[in-house]
Amino acid sequence: MIVTTKKNVKEIISYVSSNEGLIIVGCSECAASCQTGGSKQVEEMAQQMGIHRVIATISIHAPCDKRIASRDLKRIDDEIKKADVLIALTCGSGVQAISEVTGKKVIAALNTHFLRMVERIGRFYERCAQCGDCILNDTGGICPYTRCPRKVRNGPCEFIAGIMCDVHPHTECVWHLIFTRLKQNGEEKRFTVFHPPLQWENRYSPQEVVW
Ligand code: SF4
Ligand code: SF4
């Protein structure tokens, strides 16, 4: 799931002209669980629009999926025809999917951060940066690509300070965490498995997976 945070409402309103009719669209999946784009936040946003005319509000299960966005937005087809602007409380993919599906101007109401691991609401951690060449099976299930600031795939680097990372001195080097985990698992030998450099030509955006 994707972590999002709220943009300032004044910033959002600055993109809306006073005579434009609005529809507020929420995401009842990732943004809802971040408490940034669920139905409660959609209603709050509608109330914060002040003099601006809110024509309708809607929450979509997964607005980043164009099939679902298209299906659910049909429920308010008449209102969408009358609207000038949609305000999307969704991740950036959701904003663009809604725009492609409706052909309308869509304002992003959230900032999109990262793919998250959840401990509890309000405690989200980045544990996978989607490198496209997963080496977790050799690293005791701990991702060096995400947790090492130098993204060292065959670590630790020469700057390790004892067991701590020199870049983040209060953080244990991820390669020490990996060694400790591998040892616990009786898999120390995997520590020396060589991982070739990432194929960076596959990392340029935008990426696509098509089959
Ligand atoms: S190595 Fe790390 S960044 Fe790459 S896919 Fe696996 S978990 Fe994600
Ligand atoms: S000390 Fe460890 S975590 Fe820090 S940059 Fe070097 S390899 Fe990465």
Tab-separated table of N, CA and C in Angstrom, residues 62-168:
chain	number	residue	atom	x	y	z
A	62	ALA	N	-10.476	1.570	-5.307
A	62	ALA	CA	-9.062	1.673	-5.718
A	62	ALA	C	-9.003	2.566	-6.951
A	63	PRO	N	-8.963	3.890	-6.752
A	63	PRO	CA	-9.006	4.795	-7.904
A	63	PRO	C	-7.791	4.683	-8.822
A	64	CYS	N	-6.699	4.051	-8.344
A	64	CYS	CA	-5.524	3.866	-9.207
A	64	CYS	C	-5.793	2.805	-10.271
A	65	ASP	N	-6.846	2.031	-10.117
A	65	ASP	CA	-7.215	1.013	-11.102
A	65	ASP	C	-8.262	1.638	-12.021
A	66	LYS	N	-7.864	1.902	-13.257
A	66	LYS	CA	-8.769	2.621	-14.174
A	66	LYS	C	-10.086	1.883	-14.377
A	67	ARG	N	-10.061	0.566	-14.288
A	67	ARG	CA	-11.314	-0.191	-14.465
A	67	ARG	C	-12.276	0.140	-13.332
A	68	ILE	N	-11.739	0.194	-12.101
A	68	ILE	CA	-12.592	0.468	-10.935
A	68	ILE	C	-13.010	1.935	-10.924
A	69	ALA	N	-12.064	2.823	-11.232
A	69	ALA	CA	-12.389	4.261	-11.264
A	69	ALA	C	-13.493	4.508	-12.274
A	70	SER	N	-13.366	3.903	-13.447
A	70	SER	CA	-14.351	4.106	-14.511
A	70	SER	C	-15.728	3.578	-14.079
A	71	ARG	N	-15.727	2.371	-13.513
A	71	ARG	CA	-16.991	1.754	-13.081
A	71	ARG	C	-17.661	2.595	-11.987
A	72	ASP	N	-16.885	2.980	-10.957
A	72	ASP	CA	-17.494	3.679	-9.817
A	72	ASP	C	-17.910	5.107	-10.163
A	73	LEU	N	-17.125	5.770	-10.999
A	73	LEU	CA	-17.474	7.159	-11.342
A	73	LEU	C	-18.727	7.230	-12.207
A	74	LYS	N	-19.071	6.116	-12.851
A	74	LYS	CA	-20.325	6.099	-13.642
A	74	LYS	C	-21.540	6.355	-12.745
A	75	ARG	N	-21.405	6.008	-11.445
A	75	ARG	CA	-22.518	6.227	-10.503
A	75	ARG	C	-22.891	7.707	-10.412
A	76	ILE	N	-21.904	8.582	-10.687
A	76	ILE	CA	-22.192	10.026	-10.609
A	76	ILE	C	-21.905	10.683	-11.967
A	77	ASP	N	-22.258	9.977	-12.998
A	77	ASP	CA	-21.977	10.449	-14.363
A	77	ASP	C	-22.569	11.843	-14.620
A	78	ASP	N	-23.825	12.045	-14.207
A	78	ASP	CA	-24.470	13.345	-14.460
A	78	ASP	C	-23.727	14.463	-13.741
A	79	GLU	N	-23.337	14.190	-12.489
A	79	GLU	CA	-22.631	15.214	-11.709
A	79	GLU	C	-21.261	15.515	-12.333
A	80	ILE	N	-20.605	14.487	-12.829
A	80	ILE	CA	-19.285	14.696	-13.442
A	80	ILE	C	-19.416	15.575	-14.694
A	81	LYS	N	-20.479	15.354	-15.431
A	81	LYS	CA	-20.680	16.187	-16.638
A	81	LYS	C	-20.803	17.664	-16.249
A	82	LYS	N	-21.442	17.925	-15.089
A	82	LYS	CA	-21.638	19.321	-14.664
A	82	LYS	C	-20.393	19.913	-14.005
A	83	ALA	N	-19.485	19.047	-13.554
A	83	ALA	CA	-18.332	19.517	-12.776
A	83	ALA	C	-17.232	20.068	-13.685
A	84	ASP	N	-16.486	21.031	-13.126
A	84	ASP	CA	-15.329	21.564	-13.855
A	84	ASP	C	-14.050	20.903	-13.374
A	85	VAL	N	-14.024	20.579	-12.075
A	85	VAL	CA	-12.791	20.106	-11.452
A	85	VAL	C	-13.095	18.961	-10.496
A	86	LEU	N	-12.224	17.968	-10.496
A	86	LEU	CA	-12.305	16.911	-9.481
A	86	LEU	C	-11.108	17.073	-8.553
A	87	ILE	N	-11.356	16.947	-7.261
A	87	ILE	CA	-10.266	16.992	-6.282
A	87	ILE	C	-10.052	15.560	-5.792
A	88	ALA	N	-8.846	15.033	-5.993
A	88	ALA	CA	-8.600	13.621	-5.706
A	88	ALA	C	-7.790	13.456	-4.433
A	89	LEU	N	-8.411	12.819	-3.444
A	89	LEU	CA	-7.692	12.471	-2.208
A	89	LEU	C	-7.134	11.066	-2.405
A	90	THR	N	-6.169	10.972	-3.302
A	90	THR	CA	-5.613	9.678	-3.715
A	90	THR	C	-4.111	9.839	-3.941
A	91	CYS	N	-3.457	8.728	-4.203
A	91	CYS	CA	-2.045	8.817	-4.594
A	91	CYS	C	-1.936	9.414	-5.995
A	92	GLY	N	-0.724	9.690	-6.420
A	92	GLY	CA	-0.517	10.290	-7.736
A	92	GLY	C	-1.036	9.415	-8.864
A	93	SER	N	-0.964	8.097	-8.716
A	93	SER	CA	-1.506	7.216	-9.752
A	93	SER	C	-3.012	7.369	-9.832
A	94	GLY	N	-3.653	7.493	-8.666
A	94	GLY	CA	-5.104	7.669	-8.630
A	94	GLY	C	-5.522	8.971	-9.308
A	95	VAL	N	-4.769	10.048	-9.031
A	95	VAL	CA	-5.071	11.346	-9.655
A	95	VAL	C	-5.069	11.200	-11.175
A	96	GLN	N	-4.024	10.532	-11.676
A	96	GLN	CA	-3.871	10.445	-13.131
A	96	GLN	C	-4.855	9.465	-13.761
A	97	ALA	N	-5.188	8.405	-13.009
A	97	ALA	CA	-6.203	7.473	-13.521
A	97	ALA	C	-7.555	8.181	-13.625
A	98	ILE	N	-7.906	8.961	-12.607
A	98	ILE	CA	-9.193	9.680	-12.620
A	98	ILE	C	-9.220	10.686	-13.773
A	99	SER	N	-8.084	11.339	-13.989
A	99	SER	CA	-8.002	12.299	-15.086
A	99	SER	C	-8.174	11.607	-16.435
A	100	GLU	N	-7.512	10.451	-16.608
A	100	GLU	CA	-7.601	9.730	-17.883
A	100	GLU	C	-9.014	9.184	-18.111
A	101	VAL	N	-9.659	8.773	-17.026
A	101	VAL	CA	-10.990	8.177	-17.143
A	101	VAL	C	-12.055	9.251	-17.429
A	102	THR	N	-11.907	10.424	-16.802
A	102	THR	CA	-12.958	11.446	-16.933
A	102	THR	C	-12.635	12.508	-17.987
A	103	GLY	N	-11.353	12.692	-18.279
A	103	GLY	CA	-10.970	13.773	-19.188
A	103	GLY	C	-11.105	15.145	-18.547
A	104	LYS	N	-11.304	15.177	-17.225
A	104	LYS	CA	-11.496	16.451	-16.503
A	104	LYS	C	-10.195	16.905	-15.842
A	105	LYS	N	-10.198	18.170	-15.454
A	105	LYS	CA	-9.089	18.679	-14.627
A	105	LYS	C	-9.187	18.027	-13.247
A	106	VAL	N	-8.075	17.465	-12.782
A	106	VAL	CA	-8.073	16.803	-11.468
A	106	VAL	C	-6.954	17.407	-10.617
A	107	ILE	N	-7.303	17.826	-9.418
A	107	ILE	CA	-6.319	18.423	-8.507
A	107	ILE	C	-5.890	17.380	-7.482
A	108	ALA	N	-4.585	17.247	-7.294
A	108	ALA	CA	-4.057	16.310	-6.301
A	108	ALA	C	-4.151	16.953	-4.919
A	109	ALA	N	-4.854	16.299	-4.013
A	109	ALA	CA	-5.016	16.834	-2.660
A	109	ALA	C	-4.017	16.223	-1.675
A	110	LEU	N	-3.261	15.239	-2.145
A	110	LEU	CA	-2.320	14.535	-1.250
A	110	LEU	C	-0.919	14.525	-1.839
A	111	ASN	N	0.048	14.340	-0.965
A	111	ASN	CA	1.415	14.047	-1.405
A	111	ASN	C	1.639	12.539	-1.277
A	112	THR	N	2.261	11.957	-2.283
A	112	THR	CA	2.482	10.507	-2.303
A	112	THR	C	3.925	10.216	-1.919
A	113	HIS	N	4.117	9.275	-0.992
A	113	HIS	CA	5.464	9.053	-0.473
A	113	HIS	C	6.078	7.717	-0.882
A	114	PHE	N	5.595	6.619	-0.337
A	114	PHE	CA	6.279	5.347	-0.618
A	114	PHE	C	5.356	4.163	-0.379
A	115	LEU	N	5.831	3.031	-0.881
A	115	LEU	CA	5.154	1.763	-0.627
A	115	LEU	C	5.439	1.382	0.817
A	116	ARG	N	4.426	1.049	1.556
A	116	ARG	CA	4.649	0.983	3.002
A	116	ARG	C	4.491	-0.409	3.611
A	117	MET	N	5.162	-0.574	4.733
A	117	MET	CA	4.863	-1.656	5.659
A	117	MET	C	4.186	-0.984	6.855
A	118	VAL	N	3.104	-1.550	7.326
A	118	VAL	CA	2.314	-0.905	8.385
A	118	VAL	C	2.577	-1.583	9.720
A	119	GLU	N	2.877	-0.758	10.737
A	119	GLU	CA	2.909	-1.290	12.100
A	119	GLU	C	1.562	-1.030	12.744
A	120	ARG	N	1.132	0.207	12.639
A	120	ARG	CA	-0.220	0.611	13.052
A	120	ARG	C	-0.495	1.935	12.375
A	121	ILE	N	-1.729	2.440	12.490
A	121	ILE	CA	-2.057	3.709	11.840
A	121	ILE	C	-1.120	4.792	12.375
A	122	GLY	N	-0.470	5.483	11.445
A	122	GLY	CA	0.473	6.529	11.837
A	122	GLY	C	1.892	6.037	11.963
A	123	ARG	N	2.108	4.731	11.817
A	123	ARG	CA	3.479	4.191	11.823
A	123	ARG	C	3.660	3.335	10.578
A	124	PHE	N	4.199	3.988	9.547
A	124	PHE	CA	4.400	3.334	8.261
A	124	PHE	C	5.899	3.350	7.950
A	125	TYR	N	6.406	2.255	7.424
A	125	TYR	CA	7.831	2.154	7.132
A	125	TYR	C	8.050	1.750	5.686
A	126	GLU	N	9.064	2.357	5.061
A	126	GLU	CA	9.436	1.934	3.713
A	126	GLU	C	10.378	0.742	3.842
A	127	ARG	N	9.960	-0.365	3.303
A	127	ARG	CA	10.781	-1.576	3.376
A	127	ARG	C	11.078	-2.168	2.001
A	128	CYS	N	10.397	-1.683	0.963
A	128	CYS	CA	10.680	-2.122	-0.404
A	128	CYS	C	10.603	-0.905	-1.309
A	129	ALA	N	11.720	-0.617	-2.001
A	129	ALA	CA	11.751	0.528	-2.918
A	129	ALA	C	11.595	0.069	-4.367
A	130	GLN	N	11.053	-1.146	-4.529
A	130	GLN	CA	10.666	-1.663	-5.854
A	130	GLN	C	11.815	-1.613	-6.862
A	131	CYS	N	12.917	-2.265	-6.506
A	131	CYS	CA	14.092	-2.200	-7.394
A	131	CYS	C	13.929	-3.035	-8.650
A	132	GLY	N	13.018	-4.010	-8.617
A	132	GLY	CA	12.800	-4.832	-9.806
A	132	GLY	C	13.707	-6.040	-9.891
A	133	ASP	N	14.599	-6.238	-8.898
A	133	ASP	CA	15.482	-7.416	-8.905
A	133	ASP	C	15.677	-7.833	-7.444
A	134	CYS	N	14.684	-8.512	-6.895
A	134	CYS	CA	14.610	-8.734	-5.453
A	134	CYS	C	15.665	-9.733	-4.972
A	135	ILE	N	16.421	-9.325	-3.941
A	135	ILE	CA	17.456	-10.211	-3.379
A	135	ILE	C	17.138	-10.608	-1.941
A	136	LEU	N	15.887	-10.435	-1.522
A	136	LEU	CA	15.514	-10.743	-0.133
A	136	LEU	C	15.832	-12.179	0.255
A	137	ASN	N	15.792	-13.104	-0.702
A	137	ASN	CA	16.035	-14.516	-0.368
A	137	ASN	C	17.482	-14.765	0.041
A	138	ASP	N	18.381	-13.836	-0.319
A	138	ASP	CA	19.789	-13.970	0.085
A	138	ASP	C	20.113	-13.102	1.288
A	139	THR	N	19.194	-12.241	1.703
A	139	THR	CA	19.526	-11.253	2.736
A	139	THR	C	18.660	-11.413	3.993
A	140	GLY	N	18.199	-12.621	4.194
A	140	GLY	CA	17.416	-12.882	5.401
A	140	GLY	C	16.113	-12.105	5.431
A	141	GLY	N	15.620	-11.717	4.267
A	141	GLY	CA	14.344	-10.993	4.217
A	141	GLY	C	14.453	-9.534	4.617
A	142	ILE	N	15.687	-8.996	4.666
A	142	ILE	CA	15.878	-7.568	4.998
A	142	ILE	C	16.424	-6.881	3.746
A	143	CYS	N	15.801	-5.793	3.350
A	143	CYS	CA	16.150	-5.189	2.059
A	143	CYS	C	17.260	-4.148	2.191
A	144	PRO	N	18.442	-4.413	1.628
A	144	PRO	CA	19.510	-3.409	1.663
A	144	PRO	C	19.258	-2.258	0.694
A	145	TYR	N	18.584	-2.535	-0.394
A	145	TYR	CA	18.339	-1.473	-1.385
A	145	TYR	C	17.538	-0.339	-0.753
A	146	THR	N	16.566	-0.697	0.073
A	146	THR	CA	15.701	0.307	0.695
A	146	THR	C	16.354	0.915	1.938
A	147	ARG	N	17.047	0.093	2.710
A	147	ARG	CA	17.483	0.560	4.033
A	147	ARG	C	18.919	1.048	4.088
A	148	CYS	N	19.676	0.847	3.023
A	148	CYS	CA	21.051	1.377	2.983
A	148	CYS	C	21.036	2.675	2.189
A	149	PRO	N	21.491	3.784	2.784
A	149	PRO	CA	21.438	5.056	2.056
A	149	PRO	C	22.300	5.058	0.798
A	150	ARG	N	23.339	4.195	0.754
A	150	ARG	CA	24.152	4.115	-0.479
A	150	ARG	C	23.657	3.003	-1.411
A	151	LYS	N	22.628	2.314	-0.996
A	151	LYS	CA	22.018	1.245	-1.790
A	151	LYS	C	23.031	0.157	-2.155
A	152	VAL	N	23.892	-0.173	-1.181
A	152	VAL	CA	24.923	-1.187	-1.402
A	152	VAL	C	24.269	-2.563	-1.452
A	153	ARG	N	24.521	-3.288	-2.528
A	153	ARG	CA	23.908	-4.622	-2.694
A	153	ARG	C	24.839	-5.745	-2.255
A	154	ASN	N	26.108	-5.405	-1.980
A	154	ASN	CA	27.062	-6.408	-1.505
A	154	ASN	C	27.847	-5.752	-0.375
A	155	GLY	N	27.237	-5.630	0.767
A	155	GLY	CA	27.810	-4.793	1.818
A	155	GLY	C	28.550	-5.572	2.873
A	156	PRO	N	28.968	-4.898	3.932
A	156	PRO	CA	28.774	-3.470	4.161
A	156	PRO	C	29.809	-2.620	3.421
A	157	CYS	N	29.576	-1.322	3.332
A	157	CYS	CA	30.518	-0.450	2.645
A	157	CYS	C	31.707	-0.163	3.566
A	158	GLU	N	32.726	0.507	3.028
A	158	GLU	CA	33.965	0.759	3.778
A	158	GLU	C	33.775	1.761	4.909
A	159	PHE	N	32.641	2.457	4.940
A	159	PHE	CA	32.477	3.533	5.925
A	159	PHE	C	31.741	3.082	7.182
A	160	ILE	N	31.371	1.816	7.255
A	160	ILE	CA	30.643	1.319	8.420
A	160	ILE	C	31.411	1.673	9.706
A	161	ALA	N	30.697	2.191	10.704
A	161	ALA	CA	31.325	2.615	11.962
A	161	ALA	C	30.961	1.596	13.036
A	162	GLY	N	31.817	0.589	13.208
A	162	GLY	CA	31.463	-0.512	14.104
A	162	GLY	C	30.346	-1.304	13.452
A	163	ILE	N	29.151	-1.233	14.094
A	163	ILE	CA	27.992	-1.871	13.456
A	163	ILE	C	27.003	-0.810	12.963
A	164	MET	N	27.418	0.483	13.086
A	164	MET	CA	26.486	1.567	12.757
A	164	MET	C	26.790	2.141	11.375
A	165	CYS	N	25.762	2.729	10.783
A	165	CYS	CA	25.898	3.378	9.474
A	165	CYS	C	26.478	4.775	9.667
A	166	ASP	N	27.489	5.131	8.872
A	166	ASP	CA	28.094	6.467	9.025
A	166	ASP	C	27.157	7.573	8.544
A	167	VAL	N	26.261	7.235	7.609
A	167	VAL	CA	25.344	8.259	7.074
A	167	VAL	C	24.268	8.597	8.107
A	168	HIS	N	23.770	7.561	8.747
A	168	HIS	CA	22.760	7.742	9.811
A	168	HIS	C	23.353	7.123	11.076
